Amino acid sequence: MSGTNPVFLVRKAKKSSGQKDAVLWCSDDFEAANATLDYLLIKSGAKLKDYFKAVATNFPVVNELPPEGELSLTFCDYYQLAKDNMTWTQIPGVTLPSSEAAAAARQHIVDGVDTETGEVLEDHTENFGNESNSPAQATAPAPELTVVATMPLRHRVLAQYIGEGEYLYHVDASQKKEILRLEMDTDNSYVQNLLLAAENVEAFKKAIEHDIHKIVNAVKKVFPVDGKTPELATVIQFLKTWFETEHIDRGLLVKEWAKGNRVSAIQRTESGANAGGGNKT
């Protein structure tokens, strides 16, 4: 993790989903923390469509705080956001697990001695039940994650390609294997044309990760993966046109191209309104 202040995120589950609210905190910026939360949710088998977008809240100082960088689906069983939607408060009438565990431990501990075993103990009851102190978690190997932005251009493109519409901030070992497999699959003309096109468009090579995510998904909308493989020149043409188009018009551009209209620009009236269609090439 970086040296930035910790950010605490919550993704509330939609009532119709039957899922639990998810929280995560880490010492990173919002974008990185959000990407980590999404990744861990997906890895747990959850679907992001079952949740509202993540929001940052005030940092709670409580015993039930999950370990840094770990997804928690139980935190919201004990705490809820106050009316300001920023401050966490204990849910009225709910007994905290740390309180139950500490109370049970104190029943047979007298003057630092366990009366059941005779063992002399240090005073750890205030942390009893805090999962972050468990030996299993202390020795559990951290997942091997690679930040996408540090990877070569081809791998950055493929990382967003395998994301199935979700922005990937980092990838794990299995995802890296899939990226390498796709890169080496010369029979996959769709992927090979996408990679070659990206390397032949200057704006693409200079693009930030979010733009790479957007353009890769735009390509998949315009040229469906399960459809006819587009010619390399056509993909290059679309990439150049997309980067030359104003951000506000890129959605319209994708819709036009998806309909088969190979427009080079989105036309607007003098007032700035969309005139419909564009200049065909």
CSV table of C-alpha atoms in Angstrom, one decimal:
chain,number,residue,atom,x,y,z
A,1,MET,CA,0.0,0.0,0.0
A,2,SER,CA,1.1,3.6,-0.5
A,3,GLY,CA,1.8,6.2,2.2
A,4,THR,CA,-1.5,8.1,1.7
A,5,ASN,CA,-4.2,8.4,4.3
A,6,PRO,CA,-6.4,5.4,4.6
A,7,VAL,CA,-9.7,5.4,2.7
A,8,PHE,CA,-12.8,3.5,4.0
A,9,LEU,CA,-15.3,2.4,1.3
A,10,VAL,CA,-18.7,0.9,1.4
A,11,ARG,CA,-20.7,-0.7,-1.5
A,12,LYS,CA,-24.3,-1.0,-0.4
A,13,ALA,CA,-26.1,-4.0,-1.8
A,14,LYS,CA,-29.4,-3.6,-3.6
A,15,LYS,CA,-32.3,-4.9,-1.6
A,16,SER,CA,-33.4,-7.1,-4.5
A,17,SER,CA,-30.0,-8.9,-4.6
A,18,GLY,CA,-30.2,-10.4,-1.2
A,19,GLN,CA,-26.5,-9.7,-0.8
A,20,LYS,CA,-24.7,-8.1,2.2
A,21,ASP,CA,-23.2,-4.6,2.1
A,22,ALA,CA,-19.4,-4.7,1.5
A,23,VAL,CA,-16.7,-2.6,3.1
A,24,LEU,CA,-13.0,-2.3,2.6
A,25,TRP,CA,-10.2,0.0,3.7
A,26,CYS,CA,-6.7,0.6,2.5
A,27,SER,CA,-4.0,3.2,2.5
A,28,ASP,CA,-4.4,4.2,-1.1
A,29,ASP,CA,-6.3,6.7,-3.2
A,30,PHE,CA,-10.0,6.3,-3.9
A,31,GLU,CA,-9.6,4.9,-7.4
A,32,ALA,CA,-7.2,2.2,-6.3
A,33,ALA,CA,-9.2,1.3,-3.2
A,34,ASN,CA,-12.4,1.1,-5.4
A,35,ALA,CA,-10.7,-1.1,-7.9
A,36,THR,CA,-9.5,-3.4,-5.1
A,37,LEU,CA,-13.0,-3.6,-3.6
A,38,ASP,CA,-14.5,-4.5,-7.0
A,39,TYR,CA,-11.9,-7.1,-7.6
A,40,LEU,CA,-12.4,-8.8,-4.3
A,41,LEU,CA,-16.2,-8.7,-4.7
A,42,ILE,CA,-16.0,-10.4,-8.0
A,43,LYS,CA,-13.4,-12.9,-6.7
A,44,SER,CA,-15.9,-13.8,-3.9
A,45,GLY,CA,-18.5,-14.7,-6.5
A,46,ALA,CA,-20.6,-11.5,-6.2
A,47,LYS,CA,-21.9,-9.5,-9.1
A,48,LEU,CA,-21.2,-5.8,-9.2
A,49,LYS,CA,-24.6,-5.2,-10.7
A,50,ASP,CA,-26.1,-6.2,-7.3
A,51,TYR,CA,-24.4,-3.3,-5.6
A,52,PHE,CA,-24.6,0.5,-5.8
A,53,LYS,CA,-21.4,2.4,-6.5
A,54,ALA,CA,-18.8,2.6,-3.7
A,55,VAL,CA,-18.6,5.7,-1.6
A,56,ALA,CA,-15.9,6.9,0.8
A,57,THR,CA,-16.9,7.5,4.5
A,58,ASN,CA,-15.2,8.7,7.6
A,59,PHE,CA,-12.7,6.2,9.0
A,60,PRO,CA,-14.3,4.1,11.9
A,61,VAL,CA,-12.1,3.4,14.9
A,62,VAL,CA,-13.6,0.2,16.2
A,63,ASN,CA,-12.5,-3.3,17.2
A,64,GLU,CA,-14.5,-4.8,14.4
A,65,LEU,CA,-12.5,-3.1,11.7
A,66,PRO,CA,-11.4,-5.6,9.1
A,67,PRO,CA,-7.7,-6.1,8.2
A,68,GLU,CA,-6.4,-3.6,5.7
A,69,GLY,CA,-7.1,-4.6,2.1
A,70,GLU,CA,-9.5,-7.4,3.0
A,71,LEU,CA,-13.2,-7.5,2.0
A,72,SER,CA,-15.7,-7.6,4.9
A,73,LEU,CA,-19.3,-8.6,4.4
A,74,THR,CA,-20.1,-8.6,8.2
A,75,PHE,CA,-19.0,-5.1,9.3
A,76,CYS,CA,-22.5,-3.7,8.4
A,77,ASP,CA,-24.1,-6.3,10.6
A,78,TYR,CA,-22.9,-4.3,13.6
A,79,TYR,CA,-22.5,-0.7,12.2
A,80,GLN,CA,-24.5,1.6,10.1
A,81,LEU,CA,-24.0,5.1,8.6
A,82,ALA,CA,-25.5,8.0,10.5
A,83,LYS,CA,-27.8,10.6,8.8
A,84,ASP,CA,-24.7,12.4,7.4
A,85,ASN,CA,-23.9,9.2,5.4
A,86,MET,CA,-20.3,9.6,6.5
A,87,THR,CA,-20.0,8.6,10.2
A,88,TRP,CA,-20.3,5.0,11.4
A,89,THR,CA,-22.4,4.2,14.5
A,90,GLN,CA,-23.1,1.0,16.3
A,91,ILE,CA,-26.5,-0.5,15.3
A,92,PRO,CA,-28.8,-0.1,18.4
A,93,GLY,CA,-29.5,-3.4,20.2
A,94,VAL,CA,-26.7,-5.3,18.4
A,95,THR,CA,-24.0,-6.9,20.6
A,96,LEU,CA,-20.5,-6.6,19.1
A,97,PRO,CA,-18.6,-9.8,18.6
A,98,SER,CA,-15.6,-8.3,20.4
A,99,SER,CA,-17.7,-7.6,23.4
A,100,GLU,CA,-19.1,-11.1,23.5
A,101,ALA,CA,-15.7,-12.7,23.1
A,102,ALA,CA,-14.1,-10.5,25.7
A,103,ALA,CA,-16.9,-11.2,28.2
A,104,ALA,CA,-16.5,-14.9,27.7
A,105,ALA,CA,-12.8,-14.7,28.2
A,106,ARG,CA,-13.0,-12.7,31.4
A,107,GLN,CA,-15.3,-15.3,33.0
A,108,HIS,CA,-12.4,-17.6,33.6
A,109,ILE,CA,-9.4,-15.2,33.8
A,110,VAL,CA,-8.4,-13.9,37.3
A,111,ASP,CA,-5.5,-11.7,37.8
A,112,GLY,CA,-4.0,-12.6,34.4
A,113,VAL,CA,-4.3,-16.4,35.1
A,114,ASP,CA,-6.6,-18.7,33.1
A,115,THR,CA,-8.4,-20.6,35.9
A,116,GLU,CA,-9.3,-23.5,33.6
A,117,THR,CA,-5.8,-24.2,32.4
A,118,GLY,CA,-3.6,-22.4,34.9
A,119,GLU,CA,-1.8,-20.6,32.1
A,120,VAL,CA,-0.4,-17.1,32.9
A,121,LEU,CA,-1.8,-14.7,30.3
A,122,GLU,CA,-0.9,-11.3,29.1
A,123,ASP,CA,-3.8,-8.8,29.0
A,124,HIS,CA,-5.1,-9.3,25.5
A,125,THR,CA,-8.8,-9.4,26.2
A,126,GLU,CA,-9.4,-6.0,24.8
A,127,ASN,CA,-8.3,-7.4,21.4
A,128,PHE,CA,-10.0,-10.8,21.8
A,129,GLY,CA,-12.2,-11.5,18.7
A,130,ASN,CA,-10.3,-9.0,16.6
A,131,GLU,CA,-9.7,-11.1,13.5
A,132,SER,CA,-6.7,-9.1,12.4
A,133,ASN,CA,-4.7,-10.7,15.3
A,134,SER,CA,-5.3,-14.3,14.4
A,135,PRO,CA,-2.1,-16.3,13.5
A,136,ALA,CA,-3.8,-17.7,10.4
A,137,GLN,CA,-4.3,-14.2,8.9
A,138,ALA,CA,-0.8,-13.1,10.0
A,139,THR,CA,0.8,-15.9,8.0
A,140,ALA,CA,-1.7,-16.1,5.1
A,141,PRO,CA,0.1,-15.3,1.8
A,142,ALA,CA,-1.0,-12.1,0.2
A,143,PRO,CA,-2.4,-12.5,-3.3
A,144,GLU,CA,0.1,-11.8,-6.1
A,145,LEU,CA,-1.3,-8.6,-7.7
A,146,THR,CA,0.2,-6.5,-10.5
A,147,VAL,CA,-0.8,-2.9,-11.1
A,148,VAL,CA,-2.0,-2.7,-14.7
A,149,ALA,CA,-0.5,0.7,-15.2
A,150,THR,CA,3.0,-0.7,-14.7
A,151,MET,CA,2.6,-3.3,-17.5
A,152,PRO,CA,3.6,-3.1,-21.2
A,153,LEU,CA,1.0,-1.5,-23.5
A,154,ARG,CA,-0.1,-4.8,-25.0
A,155,HIS,CA,-0.8,-6.2,-21.5
A,156,ARG,CA,-2.6,-3.1,-20.4
A,157,VAL,CA,-4.9,-3.4,-23.4
A,158,LEU,CA,-5.5,-7.1,-22.7
A,159,ALA,CA,-6.1,-6.4,-19.0
A,160,GLN,CA,-9.1,-4.2,-19.8
A,161,TYR,CA,-10.1,-6.7,-22.6
A,162,ILE,CA,-10.6,-9.5,-20.1
A,163,GLY,CA,-12.3,-7.2,-17.6
A,164,GLU,CA,-15.7,-7.8,-19.1
A,165,GLY,CA,-16.6,-4.2,-18.8
A,166,GLU,CA,-15.2,-3.6,-15.4
A,167,TYR,CA,-12.1,-1.4,-14.9
A,168,LEU,CA,-9.2,-3.5,-13.7
A,169,TYR,CA,-6.7,-1.6,-11.6
A,170,HIS,CA,-4.6,-4.7,-11.0
A,171,VAL,CA,-4.6,-8.3,-12.1
A,172,ASP,CA,-3.7,-11.5,-10.2
A,173,ALA,CA,-1.6,-14.4,-11.4
A,174,SER,CA,-4.3,-16.3,-13.2
A,175,GLN,CA,-5.4,-13.1,-15.1
A,176,LYS,CA,-1.7,-12.5,-16.1
A,177,LYS,CA,-1.6,-16.0,-17.5
A,178,GLU,CA,-4.8,-15.3,-19.5
A,179,ILE,CA,-3.2,-12.0,-20.8
A,180,LEU,CA,-0.1,-13.8,-21.9
A,181,ARG,CA,-2.1,-16.6,-23.5
A,182,LEU,CA,-4.2,-14.1,-25.5
A,183,GLU,CA,-1.0,-12.2,-26.6
A,184,MET,CA,0.5,-15.4,-27.9
A,185,ASP,CA,-2.7,-16.6,-29.6
A,186,THR,CA,-1.9,-15.7,-33.2
A,187,ASP,CA,-5.0,-17.5,-34.4
A,188,ASN,CA,-7.2,-14.9,-32.6
A,189,SER,CA,-7.4,-12.3,-35.3
A,190,TYR,CA,-9.7,-10.1,-33.2
A,191,VAL,CA,-7.2,-9.7,-30.4
A,192,GLN,CA,-4.2,-9.4,-32.7
A,193,ASN,CA,-5.8,-6.7,-34.7
A,194,LEU,CA,-6.7,-4.8,-31.5
A,195,LEU,CA,-3.2,-5.0,-30.3
A,196,LEU,CA,-1.7,-3.9,-33.6
A,197,ALA,CA,-4.1,-1.1,-33.9
A,198,ALA,CA,-3.3,0.2,-30.4
A,199,GLU,CA,0.4,0.2,-31.3
A,200,ASN,CA,-0.3,2.2,-34.4
A,201,VAL,CA,-2.3,5.0,-32.9
A,202,GLU,CA,-0.2,7.6,-31.1
A,203,ALA,CA,-3.0,8.8,-28.9
A,204,PHE,CA,-3.6,5.3,-27.7
A,205,LYS,CA,0.0,4.8,-26.7
A,206,LYS,CA,-0.2,7.9,-24.6
A,207,ALA,CA,-3.6,7.2,-23.0
A,208,ILE,CA,-4.2,6.9,-19.3
A,209,GLU,CA,-5.7,3.6,-17.9
A,210,HIS,CA,-9.3,4.8,-17.7
A,211,ASP,CA,-9.2,5.9,-21.4
A,212,ILE,CA,-7.7,2.5,-22.4
A,213,HIS,CA,-10.6,0.8,-20.4
A,214,LYS,CA,-13.1,3.0,-22.2
A,215,ILE,CA,-11.7,2.6,-25.7
A,216,VAL,CA,-11.3,-1.2,-25.4
A,217,ASN,CA,-14.9,-1.6,-24.3
A,218,ALA,CA,-16.0,0.8,-27.1
A,219,VAL,CA,-14.2,-1.5,-29.6
A,220,LYS,CA,-16.1,-4.5,-28.2
A,221,LYS,CA,-19.4,-2.7,-28.6
A,222,VAL,CA,-18.7,-1.5,-32.2
A,223,PHE,CA,-17.2,-4.9,-33.2
A,224,PRO,CA,-18.7,-7.7,-31.1
A,225,VAL,CA,-16.2,-10.3,-30.2
A,226,ASP,CA,-18.6,-13.1,-31.3
A,227,GLY,CA,-19.2,-11.3,-34.7
A,228,LYS,CA,-17.2,-10.8,-37.8
A,229,THR,CA,-13.6,-9.9,-37.1
A,230,PRO,CA,-12.9,-6.3,-38.3
A,231,GLU,CA,-10.1,-5.4,-40.6
A,232,LEU,CA,-7.0,-3.9,-39.0
A,233,ALA,CA,-7.4,-0.7,-41.0
A,234,THR,CA,-11.0,-0.3,-39.7
A,235,VAL,CA,-10.0,-0.8,-36.1
A,236,ILE,CA,-7.2,1.8,-36.5
A,237,GLN,CA,-9.7,4.2,-38.1
A,238,PHE,CA,-12.1,3.8,-35.2
A,239,LEU,CA,-9.4,4.3,-32.6
A,240,LYS,CA,-8.1,7.5,-34.2
A,241,THR,CA,-11.7,8.8,-34.6
A,242,TRP,CA,-12.5,8.0,-30.9
A,243,PHE,CA,-9.5,9.8,-29.6
A,244,GLU,CA,-10.2,12.8,-31.8
A,245,THR,CA,-13.8,13.1,-30.7
A,246,GLU,CA,-14.8,15.2,-27.7
A,247,HIS,CA,-15.5,13.2,-24.5
A,248,ILE,CA,-19.1,14.2,-24.5
A,249,ASP,CA,-19.6,12.9,-28.0
A,250,ARG,CA,-17.8,9.5,-27.7
A,251,GLY,CA,-20.9,7.7,-26.6
A,252,LEU,CA,-22.8,8.9,-29.7
A,253,LEU,CA,-19.8,8.0,-31.9
A,254,VAL,CA,-19.9,4.4,-30.6
A,255,LYS,CA,-23.6,4.2,-31.3
A,256,GLU,CA,-23.2,5.4,-34.9
A,257,TRP,CA,-20.3,3.0,-35.6
A,258,ALA,CA,-22.2,0.1,-33.9
A,259,LYS,CA,-25.1,0.8,-36.4
A,260,GLY,CA,-22.6,0.6,-39.3
A,261,ASN,CA,-22.2,4.3,-39.8
A,262,ARG,CA,-18.5,4.9,-40.1
A,263,VAL,CA,-18.7,8.6,-39.2
A,264,SER,CA,-15.5,10.6,-38.7
A,265,ALA,CA,-17.1,13.2,-36.4
A,266,ILE,CA,-20.3,13.9,-34.5
A,267,GLN,CA,-22.2,16.9,-36.0
A,268,ARG,CA,-23.5,19.6,-33.8
A,269,THR,CA,-25.6,22.7,-34.4
A,270,GLU,CA,-24.3,26.2,-33.7
A,271,SER,CA,-26.0,26.0,-30.2
A,272,GLY,CA,-24.0,22.9,-29.5
A,273,ALA,CA,-26.9,20.5,-29.7
A,274,ASN,CA,-26.4,17.1,-31.4
A,275,ALA,CA,-27.5,17.4,-35.0
A,276,GLY,CA,-27.7,13.6,-35.4
A,277,GLY,CA,-25.3,11.3,-37.2
A,278,GLY,CA,-22.0,12.7,-38.4
A,279,ASN,CA,-19.6,13.0,-41.3
A,280,LYS,CA,-19.3,9.6,-42.9
A,281,THR,CA,-15.9,8.4,-44.2
